[in-house]
Tab-separated table of C-alpha atoms in Angstrom:
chain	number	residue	atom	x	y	z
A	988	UNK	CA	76.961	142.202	16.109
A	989	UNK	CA	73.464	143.820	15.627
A	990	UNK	CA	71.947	145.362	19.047
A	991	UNK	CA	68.284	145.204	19.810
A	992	UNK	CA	68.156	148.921	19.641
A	993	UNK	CA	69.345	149.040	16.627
A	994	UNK	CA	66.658	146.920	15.193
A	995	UNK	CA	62.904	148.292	14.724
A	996	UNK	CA	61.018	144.751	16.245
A	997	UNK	CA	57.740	144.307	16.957
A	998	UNK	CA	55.994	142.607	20.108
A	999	UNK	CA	57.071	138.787	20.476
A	1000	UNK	CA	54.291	136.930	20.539
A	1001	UNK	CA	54.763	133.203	20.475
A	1002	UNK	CA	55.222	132.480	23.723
A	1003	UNK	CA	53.466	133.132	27.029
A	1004	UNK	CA	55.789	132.953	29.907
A	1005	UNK	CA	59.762	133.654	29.973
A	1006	UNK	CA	60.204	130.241	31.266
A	1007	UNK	CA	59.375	128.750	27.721
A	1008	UNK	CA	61.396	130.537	26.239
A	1009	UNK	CA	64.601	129.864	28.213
A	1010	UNK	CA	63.866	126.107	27.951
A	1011	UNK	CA	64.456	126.962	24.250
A	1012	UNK	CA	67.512	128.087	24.643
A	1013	UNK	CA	69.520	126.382	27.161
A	1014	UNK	CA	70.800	124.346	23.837
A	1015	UNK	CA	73.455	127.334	24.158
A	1016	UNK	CA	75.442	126.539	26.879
A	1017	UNK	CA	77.229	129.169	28.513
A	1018	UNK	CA	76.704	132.797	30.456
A	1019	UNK	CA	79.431	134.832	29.167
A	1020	UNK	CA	78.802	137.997	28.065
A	1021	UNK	CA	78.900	137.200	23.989
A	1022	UNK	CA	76.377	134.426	25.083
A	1023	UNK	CA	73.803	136.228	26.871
A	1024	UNK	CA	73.963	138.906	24.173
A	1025	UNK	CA	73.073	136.427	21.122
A	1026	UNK	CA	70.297	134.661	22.992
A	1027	UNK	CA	68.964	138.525	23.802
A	1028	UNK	CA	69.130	138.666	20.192
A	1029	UNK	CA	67.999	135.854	18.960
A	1030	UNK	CA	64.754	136.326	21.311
A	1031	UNK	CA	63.945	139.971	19.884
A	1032	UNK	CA	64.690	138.062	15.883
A	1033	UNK	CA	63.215	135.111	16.309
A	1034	UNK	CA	59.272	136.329	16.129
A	1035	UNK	CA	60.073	138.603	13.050
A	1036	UNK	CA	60.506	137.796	9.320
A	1037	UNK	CA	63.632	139.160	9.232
A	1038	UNK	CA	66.387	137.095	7.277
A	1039	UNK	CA	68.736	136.543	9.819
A	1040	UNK	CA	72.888	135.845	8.859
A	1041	UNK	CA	74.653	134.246	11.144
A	1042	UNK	CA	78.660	134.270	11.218
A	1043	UNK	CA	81.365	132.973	13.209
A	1044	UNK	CA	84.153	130.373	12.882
A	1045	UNK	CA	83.708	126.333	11.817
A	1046	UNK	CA	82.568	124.954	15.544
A	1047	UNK	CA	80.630	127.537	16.875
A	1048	UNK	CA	76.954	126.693	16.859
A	1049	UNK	CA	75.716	128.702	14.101
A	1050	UNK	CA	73.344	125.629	13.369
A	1051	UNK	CA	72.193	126.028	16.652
A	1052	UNK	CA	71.375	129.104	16.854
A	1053	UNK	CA	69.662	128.476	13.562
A	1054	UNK	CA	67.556	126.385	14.826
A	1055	UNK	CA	67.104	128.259	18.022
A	1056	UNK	CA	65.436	131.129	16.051
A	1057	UNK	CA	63.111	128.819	14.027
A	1058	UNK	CA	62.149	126.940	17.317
A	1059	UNK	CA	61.375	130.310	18.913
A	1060	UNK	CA	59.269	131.889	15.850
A	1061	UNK	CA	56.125	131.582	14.587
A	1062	UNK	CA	56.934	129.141	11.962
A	1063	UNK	CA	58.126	126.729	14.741
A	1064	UNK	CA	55.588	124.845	13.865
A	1065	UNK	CA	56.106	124.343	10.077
A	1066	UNK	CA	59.218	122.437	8.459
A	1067	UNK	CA	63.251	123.333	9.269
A	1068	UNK	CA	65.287	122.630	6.027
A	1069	UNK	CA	68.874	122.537	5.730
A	1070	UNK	CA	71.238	122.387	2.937
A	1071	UNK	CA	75.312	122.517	3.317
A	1072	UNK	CA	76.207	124.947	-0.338
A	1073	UNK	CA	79.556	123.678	0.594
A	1074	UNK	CA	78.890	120.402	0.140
A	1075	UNK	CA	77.370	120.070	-3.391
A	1076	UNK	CA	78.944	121.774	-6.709
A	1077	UNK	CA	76.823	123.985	-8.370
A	1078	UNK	CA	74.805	121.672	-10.439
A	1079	UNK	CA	73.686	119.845	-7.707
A	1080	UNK	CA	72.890	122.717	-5.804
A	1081	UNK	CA	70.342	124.545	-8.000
A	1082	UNK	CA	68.967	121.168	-8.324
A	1083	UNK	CA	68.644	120.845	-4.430
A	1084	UNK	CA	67.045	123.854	-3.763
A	1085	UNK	CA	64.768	124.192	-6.576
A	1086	UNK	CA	63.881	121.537	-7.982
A	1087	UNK	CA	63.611	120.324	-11.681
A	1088	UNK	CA	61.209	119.198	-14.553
A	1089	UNK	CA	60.987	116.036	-15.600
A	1090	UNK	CA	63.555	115.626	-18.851
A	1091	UNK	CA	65.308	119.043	-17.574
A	1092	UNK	CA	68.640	117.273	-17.586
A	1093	UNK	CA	69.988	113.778	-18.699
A	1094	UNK	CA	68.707	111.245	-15.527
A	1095	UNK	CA	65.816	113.517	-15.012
A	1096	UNK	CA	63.006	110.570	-15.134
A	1097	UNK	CA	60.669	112.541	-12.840
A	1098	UNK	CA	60.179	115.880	-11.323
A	1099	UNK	CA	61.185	116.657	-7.935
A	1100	UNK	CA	60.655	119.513	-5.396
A	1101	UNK	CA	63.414	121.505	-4.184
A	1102	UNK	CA	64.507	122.780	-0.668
A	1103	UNK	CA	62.687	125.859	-0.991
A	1104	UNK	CA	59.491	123.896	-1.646
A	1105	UNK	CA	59.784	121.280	0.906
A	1106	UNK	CA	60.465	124.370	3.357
A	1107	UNK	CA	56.671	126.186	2.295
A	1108	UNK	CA	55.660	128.092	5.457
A	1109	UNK	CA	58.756	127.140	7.348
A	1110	UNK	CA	62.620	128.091	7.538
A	1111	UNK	CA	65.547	127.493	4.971
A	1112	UNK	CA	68.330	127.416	6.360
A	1113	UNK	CA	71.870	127.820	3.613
A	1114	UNK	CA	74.650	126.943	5.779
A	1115	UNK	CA	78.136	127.943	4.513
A	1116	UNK	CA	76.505	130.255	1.960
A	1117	UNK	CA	80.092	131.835	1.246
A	1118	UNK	CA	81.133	128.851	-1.171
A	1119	UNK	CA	77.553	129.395	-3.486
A	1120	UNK	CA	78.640	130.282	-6.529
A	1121	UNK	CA	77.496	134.089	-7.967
A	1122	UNK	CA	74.965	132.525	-10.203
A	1123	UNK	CA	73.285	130.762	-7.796
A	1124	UNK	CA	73.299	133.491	-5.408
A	1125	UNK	CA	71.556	136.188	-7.992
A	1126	UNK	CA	68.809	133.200	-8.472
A	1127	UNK	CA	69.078	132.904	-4.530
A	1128	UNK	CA	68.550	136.948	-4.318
A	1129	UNK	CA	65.542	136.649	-7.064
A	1130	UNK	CA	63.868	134.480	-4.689
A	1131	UNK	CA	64.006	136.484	-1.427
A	1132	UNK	CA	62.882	139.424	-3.370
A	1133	UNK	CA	60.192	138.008	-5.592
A	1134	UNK	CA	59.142	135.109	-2.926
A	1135	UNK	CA	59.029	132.842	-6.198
A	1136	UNK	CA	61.920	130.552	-8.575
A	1137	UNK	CA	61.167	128.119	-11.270
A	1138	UNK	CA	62.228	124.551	-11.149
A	1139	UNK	CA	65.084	123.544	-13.820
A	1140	UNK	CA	63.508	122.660	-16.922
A	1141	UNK	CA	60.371	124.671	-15.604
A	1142	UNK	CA	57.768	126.355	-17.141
A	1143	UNK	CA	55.679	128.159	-14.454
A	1144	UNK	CA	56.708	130.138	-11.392
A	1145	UNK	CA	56.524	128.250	-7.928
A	1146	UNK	CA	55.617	130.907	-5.040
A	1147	UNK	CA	56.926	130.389	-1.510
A	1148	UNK	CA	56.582	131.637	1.520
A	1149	UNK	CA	59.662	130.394	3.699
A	1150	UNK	CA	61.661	131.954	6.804
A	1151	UNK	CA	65.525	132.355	5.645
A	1152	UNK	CA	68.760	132.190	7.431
A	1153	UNK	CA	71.881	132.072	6.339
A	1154	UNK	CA	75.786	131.026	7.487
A	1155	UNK	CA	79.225	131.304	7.046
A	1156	UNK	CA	82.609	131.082	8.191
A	1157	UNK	CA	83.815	133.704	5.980
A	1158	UNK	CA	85.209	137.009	6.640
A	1159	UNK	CA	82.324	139.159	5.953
A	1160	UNK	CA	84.346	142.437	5.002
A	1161	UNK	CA	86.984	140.466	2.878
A	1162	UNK	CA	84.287	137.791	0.515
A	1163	UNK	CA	82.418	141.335	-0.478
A	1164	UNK	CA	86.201	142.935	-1.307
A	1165	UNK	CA	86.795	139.912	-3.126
A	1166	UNK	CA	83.168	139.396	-4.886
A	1167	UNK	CA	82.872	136.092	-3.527
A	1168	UNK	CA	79.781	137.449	-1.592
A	1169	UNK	CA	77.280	139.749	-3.626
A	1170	UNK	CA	76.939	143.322	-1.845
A	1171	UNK	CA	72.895	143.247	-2.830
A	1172	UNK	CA	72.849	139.573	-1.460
A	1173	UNK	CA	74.315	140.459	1.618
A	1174	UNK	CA	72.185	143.329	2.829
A	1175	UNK	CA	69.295	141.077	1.722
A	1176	UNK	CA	70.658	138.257	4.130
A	1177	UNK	CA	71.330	140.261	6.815
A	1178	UNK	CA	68.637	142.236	8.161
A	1179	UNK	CA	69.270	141.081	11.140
A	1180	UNK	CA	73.153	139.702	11.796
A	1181	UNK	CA	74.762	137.336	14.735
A	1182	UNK	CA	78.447	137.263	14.958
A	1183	UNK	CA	78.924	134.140	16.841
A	1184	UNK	CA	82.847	134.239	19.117
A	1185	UNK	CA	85.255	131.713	19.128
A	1186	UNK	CA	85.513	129.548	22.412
A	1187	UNK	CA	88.835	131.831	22.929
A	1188	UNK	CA	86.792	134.618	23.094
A	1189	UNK	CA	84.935	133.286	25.787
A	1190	UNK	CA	87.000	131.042	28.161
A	1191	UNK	CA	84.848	131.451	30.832
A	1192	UNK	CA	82.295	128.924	28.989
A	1193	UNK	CA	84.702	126.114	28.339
A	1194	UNK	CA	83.702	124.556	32.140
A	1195	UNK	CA	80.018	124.586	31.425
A	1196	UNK	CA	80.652	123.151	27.795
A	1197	UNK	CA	82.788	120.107	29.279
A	1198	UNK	CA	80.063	119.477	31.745
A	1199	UNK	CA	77.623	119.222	29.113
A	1200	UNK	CA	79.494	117.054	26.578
A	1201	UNK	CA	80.796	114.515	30.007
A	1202	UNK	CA	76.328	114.279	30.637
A	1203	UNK	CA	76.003	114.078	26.742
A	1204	UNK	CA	78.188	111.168	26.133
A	1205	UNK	CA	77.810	109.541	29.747
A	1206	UNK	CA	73.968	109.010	28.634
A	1207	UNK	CA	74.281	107.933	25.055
A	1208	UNK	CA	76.902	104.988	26.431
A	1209	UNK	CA	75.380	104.183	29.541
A	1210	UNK	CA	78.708	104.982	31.940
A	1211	UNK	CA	79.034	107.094	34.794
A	1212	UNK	CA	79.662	110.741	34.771
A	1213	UNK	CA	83.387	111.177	35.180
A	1214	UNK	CA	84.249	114.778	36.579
A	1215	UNK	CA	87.137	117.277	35.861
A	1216	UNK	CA	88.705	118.846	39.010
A	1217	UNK	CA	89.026	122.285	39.645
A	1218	UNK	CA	92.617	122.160	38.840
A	1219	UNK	CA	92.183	120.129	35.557
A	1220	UNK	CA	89.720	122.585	34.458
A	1221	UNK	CA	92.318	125.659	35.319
A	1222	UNK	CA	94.293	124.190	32.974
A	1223	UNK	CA	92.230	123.293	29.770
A	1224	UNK	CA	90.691	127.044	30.166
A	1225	UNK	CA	94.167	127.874	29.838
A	1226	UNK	CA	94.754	126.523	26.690
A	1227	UNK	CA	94.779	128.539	23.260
């Protein structure tokens, strides 16, 4: 993971009092060490226009954290728009994120904006950006660096101004051996970089999570709050 010294970042300035900005983030639950480091880090990224690329297993909250950071910048304001590349083939995808031309492809009866459009002044946020293909992702790359695309079927260039942050699951180190992940994407994407842990990484969590989910679920069906003993709780912590 990134540390803050690492990182060059200027003066936050969205919000006035620390207590704002910890309401913010108690969406991450837990105080282990791994915690407390990403929501240091995620404080000192959040007011920049860094691109931020956020890792870690299927599970872990890298949506959340996502979504943390575009709460806590200056573009809270503005739109939050999310697209799964893992859940659309290629086609589809382009389509989705930048839009076409009327007539650009056969059932194209009228033009449509595209992810990147609908997310003007705001965040994008490509989750699972590991399974976009290596077309898409030099079109992606032409877009962070030119801050412009062209619809399919398109004519003109479309500029946009729009926060980005990016996911995945995969091994960093082995999708760039591989060329499943371009090396000039990926230094683009990761300006800034959280490495979210597993939950068996940080054990010491699992009681504050189970808490949480019993007071989540409790509420949305209207039944009391059971509770875990100590004992109980020994064990599940112990699991692997």
């Amino acid at each position: 993971m990134e540390t803050a010294e690492r990182l060059n970042f200027p003066a936050k300035a969205r919000f006035s009092s620390p207590g704002e900005e910890q309401d913010e983030l108690q969406c991450l639950i837990g105080e282990s060490p791994p915690i407390r480091q990403i929501k240091e880090l995620i404080c000192q990224v959040a007011p920049t226009e860094l691109t931020v690329l956020v890792t870690g297993e299927s599970g872990t909250g890298k949506d959340i954290i996502a979504r943390t950071i575009h709460r806590l910048s200056l573009r809270s304001e503005r739109a939050f728009v999310k697209i799964n590349c893992a859940a659309l083939p290629e086609t589809l995808l382009e389509a989705e994120l930048f839009g076409y031309e009327k007539g650009a492809f056969t059932g194209a009866h009228n033009a449509k904006p595209g992810r990147f459009e609908f997310a003007r002044s705001g965040t994008i946020f490509l989750d699972e950006i590991g399974e976009m293909s290596s077309f898409l992702q030099a079109k992606l790359l032409q877009v962070i660096e030119e801050r412009k695309f062209m619809r399919l079927g398109g004519r003109k260039d479309i500029e946009v101004d729009v926060r980005l942050i990016a996911a995945t699951n995969r091994n960093i180190e082995k999708s760039l051996a591989e060329g499943l992940l371009r090396y000039d994407l990926y230094y683009r994407l990761a300006e800034a970089m959280i490495s979210v842990p597993s939950l068996k990484e940080r054990k010491e969590d699992i009681p504050s999570l189970i808490h949480h989910f019993l007071g989540k679920y409790s509420r949305r069906y209207q039944v009391g709050c059971p509770s875990l003993s100590s004992s109980t709780l020994k064990i599940v912590c112990a699991l692997r």
